[in-house]
Coordinates of C-alpha atoms in Angstrom, one line a residue:
M1 CA 2.2 23.5 5.7
E2 CA -1.1 21.5 5.7
R3 CA 0.5 19.0 3.3
I4 CA 3.5 18.6 5.5
I5 CA 1.3 18.0 8.6
C6 CA -0.7 15.4 6.6
L7 CA 2.5 13.6 5.6
L8 CA 3.7 13.6 9.2
I9 CA 0.4 12.3 10.6
G10 CA 0.5 9.6 8.0
Y11 CA 4.1 8.7 8.7
A12 CA 3.4 8.4 12.4
C13 CA 0.6 6.0 11.7
G14 CA 2.8 4.0 9.2
L15 CA 5.4 3.5 11.9
F16 CA 3.1 0.9 13.5
Q17 CA 4.9 -2.1 12.1
T18 CA 2.4 -5.0 12.5
A19 CA 4.8 -7.6 11.0
Y20 CA 7.6 -6.7 13.3
I21 CA 5.4 -6.7 16.4
M22 CA 3.7 -10.0 15.3
G23 CA 7.1 -11.6 14.8
K24 CA 8.0 -10.6 18.4
I25 CA 4.8 -12.2 19.6
Y26 CA 5.8 -15.4 17.8
H27 CA 9.4 -15.1 19.0
T28 CA 10.8 -14.6 15.6
D29 CA 12.3 -11.8 13.6
I30 CA 10.4 -11.5 10.3
R31 CA 13.3 -9.5 8.9
K32 CA 15.4 -12.7 9.0
Q33 CA 12.7 -15.0 7.6
G34 CA 11.6 -15.6 4.0
S35 CA 12.1 -12.6 1.9
G36 CA 13.0 -10.5 5.0
N37 CA 10.2 -8.1 4.1
L38 CA 7.9 -6.6 6.8
G39 CA 4.8 -7.3 4.8
S40 CA 1.7 -9.5 4.8
T41 CA 3.0 -12.0 2.2
N42 CA 6.1 -12.7 4.2
V43 CA 4.2 -13.0 7.4
M44 CA 1.8 -15.5 5.7
R45 CA 4.8 -17.5 4.5
T46 CA 6.5 -17.4 7.9
L47 CA 3.7 -17.5 10.4
G48 CA 0.7 -18.8 8.5
K49 CA -2.4 -17.7 6.8
K50 CA -4.2 -16.3 9.9
A51 CA -1.2 -14.2 10.9
G52 CA -0.9 -13.0 7.3
A53 CA -4.6 -12.0 7.2
L54 CA -4.3 -10.2 10.6
N55 CA -1.2 -8.4 9.4
L56 CA -3.0 -7.3 6.2
L57 CA -5.9 -6.0 8.2
C58 CA -3.8 -4.0 10.6
D59 CA -1.6 -2.5 7.9
C60 CA -4.7 -1.5 6.0
L61 CA -6.4 0.1 9.0
K62 CA -3.4 2.3 9.9
C63 CA -3.7 4.0 6.5
V64 CA -7.5 4.3 7.0
A65 CA -6.8 5.9 10.4
A66 CA -4.3 8.4 8.9
I67 CA -6.9 9.5 6.4
L68 CA -9.7 9.8 9.0
I69 CA -7.5 11.8 11.3
V70 CA -6.7 14.3 8.5
R71 CA -10.4 14.5 7.5
A72 CA -11.3 15.3 11.1
L73 CA -8.6 18.0 11.4
F74 CA -9.0 19.7 8.1
G75 CA -12.5 18.7 6.9
D76 CA -14.1 22.0 7.7
R77 CA -11.3 24.5 6.7
Y78 CA -10.1 22.7 3.6
A79 CA -13.1 20.8 2.4
D80 CA -12.3 22.0 -1.2
I81 CA -9.0 20.1 -1.3
L82 CA -9.7 17.3 1.2
P83 CA -9.2 14.5 -1.3
L84 CA -5.7 15.8 -1.9
L85 CA -4.9 16.2 1.8
S86 CA -6.2 12.6 2.3
L87 CA -3.9 11.3 -0.3
Y88 CA -0.9 13.1 1.4
A89 CA -1.8 11.4 4.6
A90 CA -1.9 8.0 2.9
A91 CA 1.4 8.8 1.2
G92 CA 2.9 9.5 4.6
C93 CA 1.6 6.3 6.0
I94 CA 3.0 4.3 3.2
L95 CA 6.4 6.0 3.6
G96 CA 6.3 5.3 7.3
H97 CA 5.5 1.6 6.6
N98 CA 8.2 1.3 4.0
F99 CA 10.9 3.3 5.7
P100 CA 10.5 3.2 9.5
F101 CA 13.3 5.2 11.1
Y102 CA 13.6 2.9 14.1
L103 CA 14.1 -0.1 11.9
N104 CA 16.9 1.4 9.9
F105 CA 14.3 2.5 7.2
K106 CA 13.7 -1.1 6.3
G107 CA 10.0 -1.9 6.3
G108 CA 7.4 -3.4 3.9
K109 CA 6.4 -2.6 0.4
G110 CA 3.2 -0.7 1.2
I111 CA 0.7 -2.8 -0.6
A112 CA -1.5 -3.6 2.4
A113 CA -1.4 0.1 3.5
S114 CA -2.4 1.0 0.0
V115 CA -5.5 -1.2 0.3
G116 CA -6.4 1.1 3.2
L117 CA -5.8 4.1 0.9
L118 CA -8.3 2.8 -1.6
A119 CA -10.8 1.8 1.0
A120 CA -10.8 5.3 2.7
F121 CA -10.3 7.4 -0.5
D122 CA -12.7 5.9 -3.0
W123 CA -14.5 2.5 -2.5
R124 CA -14.8 2.2 -6.3
L125 CA -11.1 2.0 -6.7
L126 CA -10.9 -0.7 -4.0
L127 CA -13.6 -2.7 -5.7
I128 CA -12.2 -2.6 -9.2
C129 CA -8.6 -3.2 -8.0
A130 CA -9.8 -6.2 -6.0
V131 CA -11.3 -7.7 -9.1
V132 CA -8.0 -7.1 -11.0
F133 CA -6.0 -8.6 -8.1
F134 CA -8.0 -11.7 -7.6
A135 CA -8.5 -12.4 -11.3
L136 CA -4.8 -12.4 -11.7
F137 CA -4.2 -14.3 -8.5
F138 CA -6.4 -17.2 -9.5
T139 CA -4.8 -17.4 -12.9
T140 CA -1.1 -16.8 -12.1
H141 CA -0.7 -17.2 -8.3
Y142 CA 1.9 -14.4 -8.4
V143 CA 1.1 -12.0 -5.6
S144 CA 3.7 -9.5 -6.7
L145 CA 2.2 -9.4 -10.3
C146 CA -1.3 -8.9 -8.8
S147 CA -0.1 -6.1 -6.5
I148 CA 1.7 -4.2 -9.2
S149 CA -1.2 -4.6 -11.7
A150 CA -3.7 -3.4 -9.1
Y151 CA -1.6 -0.4 -8.2
V152 CA -1.3 0.7 -11.8
T153 CA -5.0 0.2 -12.3
A154 CA -5.7 2.4 -9.2
F155 CA -3.6 5.2 -10.7
I156 CA -5.3 5.0 -14.0
L157 CA -8.8 4.9 -12.4
M158 CA -8.0 7.9 -10.2
V159 CA -7.1 9.9 -13.2
V160 CA -10.2 8.8 -15.0
F161 CA -12.5 9.6 -12.1
G162 CA -10.7 12.8 -11.4
Q163 CA -11.1 14.1 -15.0
R164 CA -14.8 13.3 -14.7
G165 CA -15.0 15.7 -11.8
D166 CA -15.7 13.1 -9.2
Y167 CA -13.3 14.6 -6.6
H168 CA -14.6 18.1 -7.0
M169 CA -11.3 20.0 -7.1
D170 CA -9.9 22.5 -9.5
Q171 CA -7.6 21.3 -12.2
S172 CA -4.3 22.5 -10.5
H173 CA -5.1 20.5 -7.4
M174 CA -6.2 17.5 -9.5
L175 CA -2.9 17.5 -11.2
E176 CA -1.2 17.6 -7.8
L177 CA -3.3 14.6 -6.8
Y178 CA -2.2 12.7 -9.9
V179 CA 1.5 13.5 -9.2
V180 CA 1.2 12.1 -5.6
M181 CA -0.5 9.0 -6.8
A182 CA 2.0 8.6 -9.6
F183 CA 4.8 8.8 -7.0
L184 CA 3.2 6.1 -4.9
T185 CA 2.8 3.9 -8.0
V186 CA 6.4 4.3 -9.0
L187 CA 7.4 3.7 -5.3
A188 CA 5.4 0.4 -5.4
L189 CA 7.2 -0.6 -8.6
F190 CA 10.5 0.2 -7.1
R191 CA 9.8 -1.8 -4.0
H192 CA 8.9 -4.7 -6.2
K193 CA 12.0 -4.5 -8.4
K194 CA 13.4 -7.8 -7.2
N195 CA 10.0 -9.4 -7.7
I196 CA 9.8 -8.0 -11.2
Q197 CA 13.2 -9.4 -12.1
R198 CA 12.2 -12.8 -10.8
L199 CA 9.0 -12.6 -12.8
L200 CA 11.0 -11.9 -15.9
D201 CA 13.4 -14.8 -15.0
G202 CA 10.6 -17.2 -14.2
T203 CA 11.8 -17.8 -10.6
E204 CA 9.2 -15.8 -8.7
S205 CA 7.4 -17.6 -5.9
Q206 CA 3.7 -18.6 -6.4
I207 CA 1.2 -18.6 -3.6
Y208 CA -1.6 -21.1 -3.5
L209 CA -4.5 -21.4 -1.1
G210 CA -3.1 -23.4 1.7
K211 CA 0.4 -23.9 0.2
K212 CA 3.1 -22.3 -1.9
K213 CA 5.1 -23.3 -4.8
K214 CA 8.3 -22.1 -6.3
N215 CA 9.3 -22.1 -9.9
Q216 CA 13.1 -22.5 -9.8

């Protein structure tokens, strides 16, 4: 039951669709612009860098908020499995962001929200994944490749840190933690399936500081 509650709390937080709201402020429907995705990259392409950065921050914070709410509610009674419950909250937030019921379940790809996951769950994951992301960005300029690589890195690191005992849970709950994170990683790959195909075809858009370029 606690897991379901955490998922629902996260889903409710994830329903705050920053890109959709920002588009309304700018009198445009982000879903009909660029890639049609309700994510930070599409906001940046459509509304500019400042709007994209603000969207990234807000999407990140809603996942942080979901985790903090769960920790406040369950921190005393379920301290022994709090990392797991926190991850369920983050998973719910990402699902709410990706599949908002009031927008016909068409949302973003969950990358910005996942940054909030890493920030609130384990700052070491955020730091290392940021290094991976920006190292790839400044050498390839493919945001999709950077995002996918960082996500896979986060999953691997979570397993490594978990097996070292850093999250202080018994093995059965650690395995459950890995399963949830594996699900989120597969979901991220699925949401980027078109990007992956364009990367393979050599037609994926590149993002540069201050401009964009397409290989077509």
